[in-house]
Coordinates of C-alpha atoms in Angstrom, one line a residue:
M23 CA 13.4 0.5 -20.0
K24 CA 14.4 3.1 -23.1
T25 CA 12.3 2.3 -26.4
K26 CA 11.0 4.4 -28.9
K27 CA 8.2 2.5 -29.4
L28 CA 4.9 3.5 -28.7
I29 CA 3.9 2.4 -25.1
Q30 CA 0.3 1.6 -24.9
E31 CA -1.5 1.1 -21.6
G32 CA -0.8 -2.2 -19.3
C33 CA 2.1 -2.4 -20.5
I34 CA 5.2 -3.6 -18.3
I35 CA 7.0 -0.8 -18.1
H36 CA 10.1 -2.3 -15.4
K37 CA 10.2 -6.2 -13.6
E38 CA 12.0 -6.2 -10.4
K39 CA 13.6 -9.0 -8.1
P40 CA 13.7 -8.0 -4.1
F41 CA 16.3 -6.8 -2.7
V42 CA 15.4 -8.1 0.6
Y43 CA 11.4 -9.0 1.8
V44 CA 9.6 -11.8 3.5
L45 CA 6.7 -13.4 3.5
S46 CA 3.8 -12.1 6.5
S47 CA 3.9 -14.3 9.7
K48 CA 0.3 -14.5 10.0
L49 CA 0.5 -16.2 6.2
R50 CA 3.6 -18.7 6.9
T51 CA 1.4 -21.7 7.0
E52 CA -0.1 -21.1 4.1
Y53 CA 2.8 -19.3 1.6
C54 CA 5.5 -20.7 0.3
D55 CA 7.6 -18.9 1.5
F56 CA 9.9 -18.2 -1.2
C57 CA 7.8 -17.9 -4.3
L58 CA 4.5 -17.0 -1.9
K59 CA 2.3 -19.1 -3.7
K60 CA -0.7 -21.0 -1.8
G61 CA -0.9 -24.2 -1.8
Q62 CA 0.3 -27.4 0.1
F63 CA 3.4 -27.1 2.0
M64 CA 6.7 -28.6 3.5
K65 CA 7.9 -27.1 6.9
C66 CA 11.6 -26.2 7.3
S67 CA 13.1 -29.3 8.5
G68 CA 15.4 -26.8 10.8
C69 CA 12.9 -24.0 12.6
H70 CA 10.0 -25.6 11.8
Y71 CA 8.7 -21.9 11.4
V72 CA 9.1 -21.2 7.5
Y73 CA 7.5 -23.3 4.9
Y74 CA 8.2 -23.8 1.3
C75 CA 5.7 -25.2 -1.2
G76 CA 8.4 -27.8 -2.8
K77 CA 12.4 -28.9 -2.6
V78 CA 12.6 -26.4 -5.9
C79 CA 11.7 -23.4 -3.4
Q80 CA 13.5 -24.5 -0.5
K81 CA 17.0 -24.8 -2.0
D82 CA 16.4 -21.5 -4.1
G83 CA 15.5 -19.8 -0.3
W84 CA 17.8 -21.2 1.5
S85 CA 21.0 -18.9 0.7
V86 CA 18.6 -16.3 2.6
H87 CA 17.1 -18.8 4.9
K88 CA 20.2 -20.4 6.2
L89 CA 21.2 -16.9 7.8
E90 CA 17.7 -16.8 9.9
C91 CA 16.7 -21.0 10.6
R92 CA 18.8 -20.7 14.0
N93 CA 17.8 -17.8 15.1
L94 CA 13.8 -18.4 14.4
K95 CA 14.3 -22.2 16.1
R96 CA 16.5 -21.0 19.5
I97 CA 13.3 -18.3 19.7
A98 CA 10.5 -20.6 19.4
P99 CA 7.8 -20.7 19.6
R100 CA 7.7 -16.9 19.8
I101 CA 6.6 -15.2 16.2
L102 CA 9.1 -12.7 14.5
P103 CA 7.6 -9.4 13.6
D104 CA 7.6 -9.3 10.4
A105 CA 9.5 -5.5 10.7
A106 CA 12.3 -7.5 12.6
R107 CA 12.6 -10.2 10.3
L108 CA 12.7 -8.0 7.2
L109 CA 15.0 -5.5 9.5
A110 CA 17.7 -8.9 10.5
R111 CA 17.4 -9.2 6.5
L112 CA 18.7 -6.2 5.9
I113 CA 21.2 -6.3 7.6
K114 CA 22.5 -10.0 6.6
T115 CA 22.3 -9.1 3.4
L116 CA 24.3 -6.0 3.5
Q117 CA 26.8 -8.1 5.8
K118 CA 27.0 -10.2 2.7
G119 CA 28.1 -8.1 0.3
G120 CA 24.5 -6.5 -0.4
D121 CA 25.6 -3.0 -0.3
L122 CA 27.1 -3.2 -3.9
V123 CA 24.1 -4.8 -5.7
K124 CA 23.2 -2.9 -8.4
S125 CA 19.9 -3.0 -9.6
Y126 CA 19.0 -1.3 -12.9
Y127 CA 16.1 0.5 -14.2
L128 CA 17.4 1.8 -17.2
E129 CA 20.2 0.0 -19.8
N130 CA 22.8 2.4 -18.3
C131 CA 20.8 3.6 -15.0
F132 CA 21.1 1.4 -11.4
R133 CA 20.0 2.2 -8.0
M134 CA 22.0 0.6 -5.3
Y135 CA 21.2 0.5 -1.4
K136 CA 23.1 3.5 -0.5
D137 CA 20.9 5.6 -3.2
L138 CA 17.5 5.1 -0.5
M139 CA 16.9 8.3 1.5
S140 CA 17.2 7.4 5.3
H141 CA 15.4 10.1 6.0
Y142 CA 17.3 10.0 9.5
S143 CA 16.1 13.1 10.3
N144 CA 12.7 13.1 10.0
V145 CA 12.8 9.4 11.9
K146 CA 14.3 10.5 14.3
A147 CA 11.6 13.5 15.3
D148 CA 9.0 11.4 14.0
Q149 CA 7.6 9.5 18.3
Q150 CA 5.5 7.2 16.5
R151 CA 8.3 5.3 14.8
M152 CA 11.1 6.1 17.4
E153 CA 8.9 3.8 19.6
H154 CA 8.4 1.3 17.2
F155 CA 12.4 1.4 16.1
T156 CA 13.1 1.1 20.0
S157 CA 10.6 -1.9 20.5
L158 CA 12.6 -3.7 16.8
C159 CA 15.8 -3.1 18.3
G160 CA 14.9 -5.2 22.0
V161 CA 13.2 -7.5 19.2
L162 CA 16.6 -7.6 17.3
F163 CA 19.0 -7.8 20.0
D164 CA 17.4 -11.3 21.6
Y165 CA 17.2 -12.6 17.8
L166 CA 19.9 -11.9 16.6
G167 CA 21.8 -13.4 19.5
D168 CA 25.7 -13.6 19.5
D169 CA 25.3 -12.5 15.9
I170 CA 27.3 -8.5 15.2
L171 CA 24.8 -6.2 14.7
P172 CA 24.9 -2.5 13.3
N173 CA 25.7 0.3 15.6
S174 CA 22.3 2.5 16.3
A175 CA 22.9 5.6 13.9
E176 CA 23.4 3.1 11.3
L177 CA 20.3 0.2 12.7
M178 CA 17.5 3.8 12.4
G179 CA 19.1 4.5 8.7
M180 CA 18.3 0.9 8.0
Y181 CA 15.0 1.4 9.5
G182 CA 14.2 4.5 7.5
R183 CA 14.8 3.1 4.2
I184 CA 12.5 0.1 4.6
C185 CA 10.2 3.0 6.3
I186 CA 10.6 4.9 2.9
N187 CA 11.1 2.4 0.0
S188 CA 9.3 -0.8 1.0
F189 CA 6.4 -2.4 -1.2
N190 CA 3.8 -4.4 0.0
I191 CA 3.3 -7.2 -2.1
I192 CA 0.1 -7.6 -2.9
D193 CA -1.8 -10.4 -5.1
Q194 CA -4.0 -10.9 -7.5
E195 CA -7.2 -10.7 -5.0
L196 CA -5.8 -7.5 -3.3
Q197 CA -4.2 -9.5 -0.4
C198 CA -1.2 -8.2 1.5
L199 CA 1.4 -11.0 1.6
G200 CA 4.4 -9.5 2.7
T201 CA 6.9 -6.3 2.8
G202 CA 9.8 -5.8 0.0
M203 CA 12.5 -3.6 -0.7
Y204 CA 12.9 -2.9 -4.9
L205 CA 16.3 -1.0 -5.4
G206 CA 15.4 -0.3 -9.2
A207 CA 11.3 1.1 -9.0
S208 CA 13.0 3.6 -5.2
V209 CA 12.9 5.4 -8.4
I210 CA 10.1 5.9 -9.4
D211 CA 7.9 9.2 -7.4
H212 CA 4.2 9.3 -6.4
S213 CA 1.8 11.4 -7.6
C214 CA -2.1 11.3 -7.1
S215 CA -3.1 11.1 -10.6
P216 CA -0.2 8.2 -11.5
N217 CA 0.5 6.6 -14.8
A218 CA 2.1 3.7 -13.8
V219 CA 1.2 0.6 -11.2
A220 CA 2.6 -2.0 -9.0
I221 CA 1.7 -4.9 -9.4
F222 CA 2.9 -8.5 -8.5
E223 CA 3.8 -12.2 -9.2
G224 CA 4.6 -13.9 -6.4
P225 CA 7.5 -11.3 -5.3
I226 CA 8.1 -10.3 -8.8
L227 CA 7.5 -6.3 -8.6
Y228 CA 5.5 -5.5 -12.6
I229 CA 5.5 -1.7 -13.0
R230 CA 2.7 -1.4 -15.3
S231 CA 1.6 1.5 -17.7
L232 CA -1.8 3.2 -17.0
K233 CA -1.2 5.7 -19.6
T234 CA -0.3 5.3 -23.5
F235 CA 3.6 6.6 -24.0
Q236 CA 4.5 7.9 -26.9
Y237 CA 7.7 6.9 -26.2
L238 CA 9.7 6.1 -23.4
D239 CA 12.7 7.3 -21.7
W240 CA 12.4 7.8 -17.8
S241 CA 15.7 10.0 -18.6
Q242 CA 12.9 11.8 -20.1
V243 CA 9.5 10.8 -19.7
Q244 CA 8.3 10.5 -15.3
I245 CA 7.2 7.5 -13.9
Y246 CA 4.5 8.5 -11.4
I247 CA 3.0 5.5 -9.0
S248 CA 0.8 6.3 -5.7
Y249 CA 2.3 5.5 -2.5
I250 CA -1.1 5.2 -0.9
D251 CA -4.6 5.2 -1.5
V252 CA -5.9 7.5 -3.4
L253 CA -9.6 7.9 -2.3
N254 CA -9.4 10.8 0.0
T255 CA -9.8 14.4 0.1
T256 CA -6.9 16.2 -1.1
K257 CA -6.4 17.1 3.1
D258 CA -5.8 13.9 4.2
R259 CA -3.6 12.5 0.9
Q260 CA -1.7 15.2 1.8
K261 CA -1.7 14.8 5.7
E262 CA -1.1 10.6 5.1
L263 CA 2.3 11.5 2.6
E264 CA 3.5 13.8 4.8
A265 CA 3.2 11.5 8.4
A266 CA 4.3 8.0 6.4
Y267 CA 7.0 9.8 3.3
Y268 CA 7.9 13.0 4.6
F269 CA 7.4 15.1 1.9
L270 CA 4.0 17.4 0.8
C271 CA 2.6 16.7 -2.6
Q272 CA 2.3 19.2 -4.9
C273 CA 0.9 16.8 -8.2
P274 CA -1.4 17.9 -10.0
K275 CA -4.7 16.0 -8.6
C276 CA -3.4 17.9 -5.2
L277 CA -3.1 21.4 -6.7
A278 CA -5.9 21.0 -8.8
P279 CA -9.7 22.7 -6.7
E280 CA -11.7 19.7 -5.4
P281 CA -14.7 18.4 -6.9
P282 CA -18.0 20.0 -5.2
E283 CA -19.5 16.3 -5.1
I284 CA -16.4 14.5 -2.6
N285 CA -18.2 16.2 0.5
A286 CA -21.9 16.4 -0.7
A287 CA -25.6 15.1 0.2
A288 CA -27.7 13.4 -2.4
C289 CA -31.0 15.2 -3.0
P290 CA -33.6 14.3 -0.9
N291 CA -35.4 13.4 -3.4
K292 CA -34.2 10.0 -4.9
Q293 CA -35.4 10.4 -8.5
C294 CA -32.8 13.3 -8.8
D295 CA -29.2 12.5 -9.5
N296 CA -28.1 16.3 -8.2
Y297 CA -25.1 16.8 -5.3
I298 CA -26.5 19.5 -2.7
D299 CA -23.5 21.6 -1.0
I300 CA -24.0 20.4 1.9
E301 CA -21.3 23.3 3.9
N302 CA -23.8 25.8 2.4
A303 CA -26.6 24.2 2.5
N304 CA -29.7 25.7 5.2
P305 CA -32.6 24.3 6.1
D306 CA -35.5 25.2 3.7
D307 CA -32.9 25.8 0.7
K308 CA -33.7 24.2 -2.1
C309 CA -32.3 21.5 -5.1
C310 CA -31.7 24.0 -8.2
K311 CA -32.0 20.9 -10.2
C312 CA -35.7 19.8 -9.2
N313 CA -36.5 22.3 -6.5
A314 CA -36.7 19.6 -3.6
I315 CA -36.5 21.0 -0.2
I316 CA -33.8 21.0 2.1
S317 CA -35.4 20.5 5.6
E318 CA -33.8 21.2 8.8
T319 CA -34.4 16.8 9.9
F320 CA -32.4 16.0 6.6
L321 CA -29.6 18.4 6.9
E322 CA -29.5 16.7 11.1
Q323 CA -29.1 13.0 9.1
F324 CA -26.2 14.4 6.8
K325 CA -24.5 14.8 9.9
Q326 CA -24.8 12.0 12.0
V327 CA -24.4 9.5 8.6
V328 CA -20.8 11.3 7.9
E329 CA -20.0 11.0 11.9
L330 CA -20.6 7.5 12.4
T331 CA -19.2 6.3 8.8
D332 CA -15.4 8.3 10.1
M333 CA -16.1 6.3 13.2
H334 CA -16.3 2.9 11.8
L335 CA -15.2 3.4 8.3
Q336 CA -11.7 0.7 8.6
N337 CA -13.8 -2.2 10.5
M338 CA -16.8 -2.1 8.2
K339 CA -17.5 -4.9 6.4
Q340 CA -20.6 -4.5 4.3
L341 CA -22.4 -1.4 2.7
A342 CA -25.4 -2.5 4.6
Y343 CA -23.5 -1.6 7.7
L344 CA -24.2 2.3 7.2
D345 CA -27.9 3.5 5.6
Q346 CA -26.1 6.2 3.1
R347 CA -28.1 6.0 0.4
G348 CA -30.1 8.4 0.1
V349 CA -28.0 10.9 2.3
L350 CA -25.0 10.7 1.0
H351 CA -24.1 11.5 -2.9
R352 CA -22.8 8.6 -5.0
F353 CA -19.6 10.8 -5.8
N354 CA -19.3 11.4 -1.7
I355 CA -16.1 10.4 -0.4
K356 CA -16.9 8.8 2.4
Y357 CA -19.7 7.1 -0.2
V358 CA -16.9 6.0 -2.2
K359 CA -14.5 4.8 0.5
T360 CA -17.1 2.8 2.0
L361 CA -18.1 0.8 -1.3
D362 CA -14.2 0.3 -2.1
L363 CA -13.9 -1.1 1.7
A364 CA -16.9 -3.2 0.6
F365 CA -16.0 -4.0 -2.6
Q366 CA -12.3 -5.3 -0.5
S367 CA -14.2 -7.5 1.8
S368 CA -16.2 -9.3 -0.9
I369 CA -12.9 -10.5 -2.7
D370 CA -11.7 -11.4 1.4
F371 CA -14.8 -13.4 1.5
Q372 CA -15.2 -14.2 -2.3
K373 CA -18.2 -13.0 -2.6
W374 CA -17.6 -12.7 -5.9
D375 CA -21.1 -11.1 -7.6
S376 CA -21.1 -9.1 -4.4
A377 CA -17.4 -7.8 -5.8
R378 CA -18.9 -7.5 -9.3
I379 CA -21.5 -4.8 -7.8
F380 CA -19.6 -3.3 -5.7
A381 CA -16.4 -2.6 -8.9
L382 CA -19.6 -1.4 -11.1
E383 CA -20.7 1.4 -8.8
L384 CA -16.9 2.3 -8.0
V385 CA -16.1 3.1 -12.2
D386 CA -17.7 5.8 -12.4
A387 CA -16.3 7.3 -8.4
Y388 CA -12.6 6.6 -9.9

């Protein structure tokens, strides 16, 4: 998109269909394999694995599904891992001339498959990803049978491009429906302070602005999205980005000093909204705002809550799971992450009143 007009916050600045994509296998009986919509479905009569919302989607999806239908039927009743199905679809797409596809992000600027970075050397040195790749190769050889496969170096290049350039396809309820590769959108870099966001309508990707631009010319104005959940400390964000995408983030948020509240305790006086710099606090110190005493018992309680939060954060389902209020400051990153997970869980279980409460409390933290 290139325009000299004012771009308001929330405007769509890029729209793109996926180069390849797959629906998550655990959702295959609930969502259409083509449009990714939920509803009543009909099963593919060939493989009995894929479901469609109607004959229109079945017809539109056949050009891709016909290349996998026979193999899905042959390996039944086994469930093909999502990564293997996506990689297999990428192989078939490239064999059918997909390497010549151009995806435009400006009137005269486009990206092709060859423009995607594979990070071959990084992947090869990454033990965890190499173990995953080796496992995928075994699955692919079994799944594709007599089909011609690329050599191992080409396969690893494809795998690396999927790891680095794919998007999780998220619905309006923040549920991950699947994974897709978008050639044009791959030009967009990461920032922990993004000025745009990726959203989806089915498999269609939309990039919306998060701020107002006086004009938009991607050759002059840099567009950033976030590749990860930015609700984390600088150290943890950089660690996650380096592990997943092989770069050290140097965005303004990562270079700026972290606010002291991010690892702070709440004041023991529940009527006081001040934070306590717990890392430099000693027993019998006082709150600089209300003079409440920081007891040794309070310091120990803070330590226990932090350790318990770290241990259980990934499995947290309700905010009440941890007694954090009154110990962690409301802007403490662990407290905010707990709120965020509680918000997401409330949406998953359609507890809208709870979701609203958590969302309102999250606004100030963001």
